[in-house]
Amino acid sequence: MKYTLSRLFVPLLTLRQCFGMCLVVLVLSKSSFAQKADLIFTNANIITVTAQGERAEAVAVADGKIIRVGADEQVLLLKGPKTKIIDVGGKTIVPGFNDAHLHPMPIYPFESVHTNIDLSPSSVKNMDELIALLKKKARVTPKGLPIHGFGYQDTKLGGHPTRQQLDKASTEHPIIIRHSSGHITAANSLALQLAGITKNTTNPAGGAFDRESDGTPNGVCRESAAGLLRSDKMPRPQPPTEHEEEAAYQKCFENYLAKGITSITEAGSSFPRMKTYEKLQANGLLLRINLLMSESILDQVIEKRVRQGYGNEHLRISGIKTFHGNSLSGRTCWLNEPYDIVNETGKKDYYGIPPKRNQKQLDSLFQKIQDNGLQIACHSNGDREIEMVLSAYEKIQQPRQPKNKRHRVEHCSITNQSILQRLKDDSVIAVFHSYIYEHGDKMIAYGSRRWPMMEPNRSGIDMGIAVAQHSDSPISAADPMLRIQSLATRTSAEGIEIGLNQRISAEDAIRLWTYGGAYASFEEKIKGTIEEGKLADFVVLSQDPTKADIFKLKDIEVLQTIVGGKVAYEKPNTKDAKK
Ligand SMILES: [Zn+2]
């Protein structure tokens, strides 16, 4: 049903004819029994994201929950003497955004030895700027201590930085920087030397070194090869103090709230980090956090008897993040048909890097996680990897779906019709990417013949597959409006169009970014839509995304972020700022 003024007034008028003024008394006395609101947003364009796609004008909140949604007059009946009324002047309200898979990165000051320098295109435009920034960092870093950076994009720099290039920034600090995919690392000569990586070092299973003509690694370490840089001989700064670390995470979380994100799922967490988050929330952080614990601590999780749903609506655990496969934007994921590139590893017929587990090992890992009552969230990008993941899900869920365990495939990038059908039949959640805006140029390596079935959000929705959305931040920006633009346009920043058949409307994209995430963490009964009884988590936007130019969605501003009825972020008032 649509909440419109006419619906409210038609019965009122009819009654008025019958009972005259008695009606007013009736309404007043009835409403006086109802719970009064702490807060009412009125004069809004509310996109409720309910299955019927209703719009509303007002929403009332009490005790952190939504107590009424509807037309202004209807909701204002819950106004009491202490109710705060916020007239949003016709602005749009959507449920709080839910980023179903990301990696919070503590943000330290530039001078700190713990800083991980942002090398993304928003920070450096070319190789010279990248070297200059690392050089600047070297000047404020004690000699011998490592310099870390992340987010460089080879496609924007004209290639991965080699050790010789990084040596120009410093030969007195080991430099270790990560590609935007997170799956490739570039190191300078000192870092390779300290890690003992030489011409004679063979490629580890599931990884590879790029090499110079005489076989010496050139600093570019793919997948598991980067793990060899984690040597005991690599100098380490004193760890940050608890206070420094908390402040750095707080900064990261404040950035999420400023983009309208009210709920996140961290993909690959730990118990110490959970404690940090708990402390931040005790000190007032309103962001809601769901955790997928890292597979490396699976035994610890089992020992502590943690099950899916452990925790509360602020901080909880749903399961285990595991890997089967490699990277899409790093072009290392394993494919059924070869890549369109032949030279990246020097090999012809390049199929990517095979995952480290075989089918049997994968089956038994999944069985163990499921037997312990935990959700499985498995990172997998290439079609050849995803097919193995689905086979494992099918094996452990025999007979098919006695109870929907809501296992997930993270990213699930390169698909085909049979993969989609199996996702549907197995009730597996597809946590698709939305990062064509930033990484569209890397899709060229897959060939345009694959684009119509990459990140297939449109097909997923049409087939009734449970789809959730994520930024995978810092892989792509934790900025839902930019992500929604990417989903609606499938066009990269440079204008490359990737599989336009998989575009979805802004309205559908909002649903994936709200309800989709809530479902993926078993929380759709308490959040993800604006409905009575749900948590009062929502975002006030400067414009209605369903009516805006899809190429300008990223420019829509978040004016206010509300979590549990409290203001978690408010756009600074420009008038006040000028005073
Ligand atoms: Zn991830």
Short mmCIF file of N, CA and C in Angstrom, two decimals, residues 251-323:
data_model
loop_
_atom_site.label_atom_id
_atom_site.label_comp_id
_atom_site.label_asym_id
_atom_site.label_seq_id
_atom_site.Cartn_x
_atom_site.Cartn_y
_atom_site.Cartn_z
N LYS A 251 38.61 6.87 13.29
CA LYS A 251 38.66 7.75 12.11
C LYS A 251 38.10 7.02 10.88
N CYS A 252 38.51 5.77 10.73
CA CYS A 252 38.02 4.95 9.62
C CYS A 252 36.50 4.83 9.68
N PHE A 253 35.97 4.51 10.87
CA PHE A 253 34.53 4.30 11.03
C PHE A 253 33.74 5.60 10.82
N GLU A 254 34.33 6.72 11.23
CA GLU A 254 33.65 8.00 11.01
C GLU A 254 33.50 8.28 9.52
N ASN A 255 34.51 7.87 8.75
CA ASN A 255 34.40 8.03 7.29
C ASN A 255 33.25 7.20 6.73
N TYR A 256 33.06 5.98 7.25
CA TYR A 256 31.94 5.16 6.78
C TYR A 256 30.61 5.85 7.08
N LEU A 257 30.46 6.33 8.33
CA LEU A 257 29.20 6.97 8.73
C LEU A 257 28.92 8.21 7.88
N ALA A 258 29.98 8.93 7.52
CA ALA A 258 29.81 10.14 6.70
C ALA A 258 29.31 9.79 5.30
N LYS A 259 29.49 8.54 4.88
CA LYS A 259 28.99 8.11 3.57
C LYS A 259 27.64 7.40 3.69
N GLY A 260 27.06 7.41 4.88
CA GLY A 260 25.73 6.84 5.06
C GLY A 260 25.74 5.36 5.42
N ILE A 261 26.92 4.80 5.70
CA ILE A 261 27.00 3.38 6.07
C ILE A 261 26.70 3.26 7.56
N THR A 262 25.66 2.48 7.89
CA THR A 262 25.31 2.31 9.30
C THR A 262 25.65 0.90 9.79
N SER A 263 25.85 -0.03 8.84
CA SER A 263 26.20 -1.41 9.20
C SER A 263 27.30 -1.91 8.27
N ILE A 264 28.24 -2.64 8.84
CA ILE A 264 29.28 -3.25 8.01
C ILE A 264 29.45 -4.71 8.40
N THR A 265 30.02 -5.48 7.47
CA THR A 265 30.54 -6.80 7.82
C THR A 265 32.03 -6.79 7.52
N GLU A 266 32.83 -7.04 8.54
CA GLU A 266 34.27 -7.13 8.31
C GLU A 266 34.59 -8.55 7.84
N ALA A 267 35.23 -8.65 6.67
CA ALA A 267 35.56 -9.96 6.11
C ALA A 267 36.97 -10.35 6.52
N GLY A 268 37.06 -11.15 7.59
CA GLY A 268 38.37 -11.59 8.07
C GLY A 268 38.75 -10.82 9.32
N SER A 269 38.14 -11.17 10.45
CA SER A 269 38.40 -10.42 11.69
C SER A 269 39.08 -11.30 12.72
N SER A 270 39.36 -10.71 13.88
CA SER A 270 40.04 -11.44 14.96
C SER A 270 39.43 -11.02 16.29
N PHE A 271 39.73 -11.78 17.34
CA PHE A 271 39.18 -11.43 18.65
C PHE A 271 39.77 -10.14 19.22
N PRO A 272 41.09 -9.89 19.09
CA PRO A 272 41.59 -8.59 19.58
C PRO A 272 40.91 -7.41 18.89
N ARG A 273 40.68 -7.54 17.59
CA ARG A 273 40.04 -6.44 16.88
C ARG A 273 38.60 -6.27 17.36
N MET A 274 37.95 -7.40 17.62
CA MET A 274 36.57 -7.35 18.12
C MET A 274 36.53 -6.55 19.43
N LYS A 275 37.55 -6.77 20.26
CA LYS A 275 37.63 -6.05 21.54
C LYS A 275 37.78 -4.55 21.32
N THR A 276 38.62 -4.19 20.35
CA THR A 276 38.80 -2.77 20.02
C THR A 276 37.47 -2.15 19.62
N TYR A 277 36.73 -2.86 18.76
CA TYR A 277 35.45 -2.33 18.28
C TYR A 277 34.46 -2.18 19.45
N GLU A 278 34.49 -3.16 20.34
CA GLU A 278 33.59 -3.15 21.49
C GLU A 278 33.86 -1.90 22.34
N LYS A 279 35.14 -1.61 22.51
CA LYS A 279 35.53 -0.44 23.30
C LYS A 279 35.07 0.85 22.62
N LEU A 280 35.26 0.92 21.32
CA LEU A 280 34.84 2.12 20.60
C LEU A 280 33.33 2.32 20.72
N GLN A 281 32.59 1.21 20.63
CA GLN A 281 31.13 1.33 20.75
C GLN A 281 30.74 1.76 22.17
N ALA A 282 31.46 1.23 23.17
CA ALA A 282 31.18 1.63 24.55
C ALA A 282 31.44 3.13 24.73
N ASN A 283 32.37 3.66 23.93
CA ASN A 283 32.68 5.09 24.00
C ASN A 283 31.85 5.93 23.04
N GLY A 284 30.83 5.32 22.45
CA GLY A 284 29.90 6.14 21.67
C GLY A 284 29.85 5.87 20.18
N LEU A 285 30.72 5.00 19.65
CA LEU A 285 30.64 4.69 18.21
C LEU A 285 29.30 4.02 17.91
N LEU A 286 28.55 4.54 16.93
CA LEU A 286 27.22 4.01 16.67
C LEU A 286 27.18 2.97 15.55
N LEU A 287 28.24 2.91 14.73
CA LEU A 287 28.28 1.96 13.62
C LEU A 287 28.02 0.54 14.11
N ARG A 288 27.19 -0.20 13.36
CA ARG A 288 26.91 -1.60 13.72
C ARG A 288 27.88 -2.51 12.95
N ILE A 289 28.43 -3.49 13.64
CA ILE A 289 29.51 -4.28 13.03
C ILE A 289 29.21 -5.78 13.14
N ASN A 290 29.21 -6.44 11.99
CA ASN A 290 29.11 -7.90 11.96
C ASN A 290 30.48 -8.43 11.53
N LEU A 291 30.89 -9.54 12.11
CA LEU A 291 32.23 -10.06 11.82
C LEU A 291 32.17 -11.43 11.16
N LEU A 292 32.98 -11.58 10.13
CA LEU A 292 33.30 -12.90 9.60
C LEU A 292 34.74 -13.12 10.06
N MET A 293 34.93 -14.09 10.95
CA MET A 293 36.27 -14.28 11.50
C MET A 293 37.18 -14.92 10.47
N SER A 294 38.45 -14.59 10.57
CA SER A 294 39.43 -15.09 9.63
C SER A 294 39.55 -16.62 9.74
N GLU A 295 39.71 -17.31 8.61
CA GLU A 295 39.81 -18.78 8.65
C GLU A 295 41.03 -19.24 9.44
N SER A 296 42.03 -18.36 9.57
CA SER A 296 43.24 -18.76 10.31
C SER A 296 42.95 -18.95 11.80
N ILE A 297 41.83 -18.41 12.31
CA ILE A 297 41.52 -18.61 13.73
C ILE A 297 40.27 -19.48 13.92
N LEU A 298 39.98 -20.28 12.91
CA LEU A 298 38.79 -21.14 12.98
C LEU A 298 38.77 -21.99 14.27
N ASP A 299 39.92 -22.58 14.61
CA ASP A 299 39.93 -23.45 15.80
C ASP A 299 39.63 -22.66 17.08
N GLN A 300 40.15 -21.43 17.14
CA GLN A 300 39.87 -20.56 18.29
C GLN A 300 38.37 -20.26 18.38
N VAL A 301 37.77 -19.98 17.24
CA VAL A 301 36.34 -19.64 17.20
C VAL A 301 35.54 -20.85 17.71
N ILE A 302 35.94 -22.04 17.25
CA ILE A 302 35.24 -23.27 17.65
C ILE A 302 35.43 -23.50 19.15
N GLU A 303 36.66 -23.31 19.62
CA GLU A 303 36.97 -23.51 21.04
C GLU A 303 36.12 -22.62 21.94
N LYS A 304 35.90 -21.39 21.47
CA LYS A 304 35.10 -20.44 22.26
C LYS A 304 33.61 -20.69 22.10
N ARG A 305 33.26 -21.71 21.34
CA ARG A 305 31.85 -22.07 21.10
C ARG A 305 31.03 -20.91 20.54
N VAL A 306 31.66 -20.15 19.69
CA VAL A 306 30.96 -19.05 19.02
C VAL A 306 30.14 -19.65 17.89
N ARG A 307 28.86 -19.26 17.81
CA ARG A 307 27.99 -19.72 16.73
C ARG A 307 27.48 -18.52 15.94
N GLN A 308 26.94 -18.76 14.78
CA GLN A 308 26.31 -17.69 14.01
C GLN A 308 25.31 -16.95 14.90
N GLY A 309 25.41 -15.61 14.93
CA GLY A 309 24.47 -14.83 15.72
C GLY A 309 25.00 -14.46 17.10
N TYR A 310 26.21 -14.90 17.42
CA TYR A 310 26.85 -14.53 18.68
C TYR A 310 26.94 -13.01 18.76
N GLY A 311 26.60 -12.42 19.91
CA GLY A 311 26.70 -10.97 20.05
C GLY A 311 25.34 -10.31 20.09
N ASN A 312 25.30 -9.07 19.66
CA ASN A 312 24.05 -8.31 19.72
C ASN A 312 23.92 -7.43 18.48
N GLU A 313 22.94 -6.53 18.49
CA GLU A 313 22.68 -5.73 17.29
C GLU A 313 23.77 -4.69 17.02
N HIS A 314 24.71 -4.53 17.94
CA HIS A 314 25.81 -3.58 17.72
C HIS A 314 27.04 -4.30 17.17
N LEU A 315 27.36 -5.43 17.77
CA LEU A 315 28.57 -6.15 17.41
C LEU A 315 28.27 -7.64 17.48
N ARG A 316 28.48 -8.33 16.38
CA ARG A 316 28.14 -9.75 16.35
C ARG A 316 29.05 -10.52 15.41
N ILE A 317 28.92 -11.84 15.45
CA ILE A 317 29.70 -12.70 14.55
C ILE A 317 28.71 -13.56 13.78
N SER A 318 28.92 -13.65 12.45
CA SER A 318 28.03 -14.54 11.70
C SER A 318 28.76 -15.79 11.21
N GLY A 319 30.06 -15.70 11.01
CA GLY A 319 30.73 -16.90 10.50
C GLY A 319 32.19 -16.72 10.22
N ILE A 320 32.65 -17.44 9.21
CA ILE A 320 34.08 -17.51 8.87
C ILE A 320 34.30 -17.04 7.45
N LYS A 321 35.29 -16.18 7.29
CA LYS A 321 35.71 -15.75 5.94
C LYS A 321 36.83 -16.69 5.50
N THR A 322 36.62 -17.30 4.34
CA THR A 322 37.66 -18.19 3.84
C THR A 322 37.94 -17.86 2.38
N PHE A 323 39.01 -18.41 1.85
CA PHE A 323 39.43 -18.12 0.48
C PHE A 323 39.40 -19.38 -0.36
#
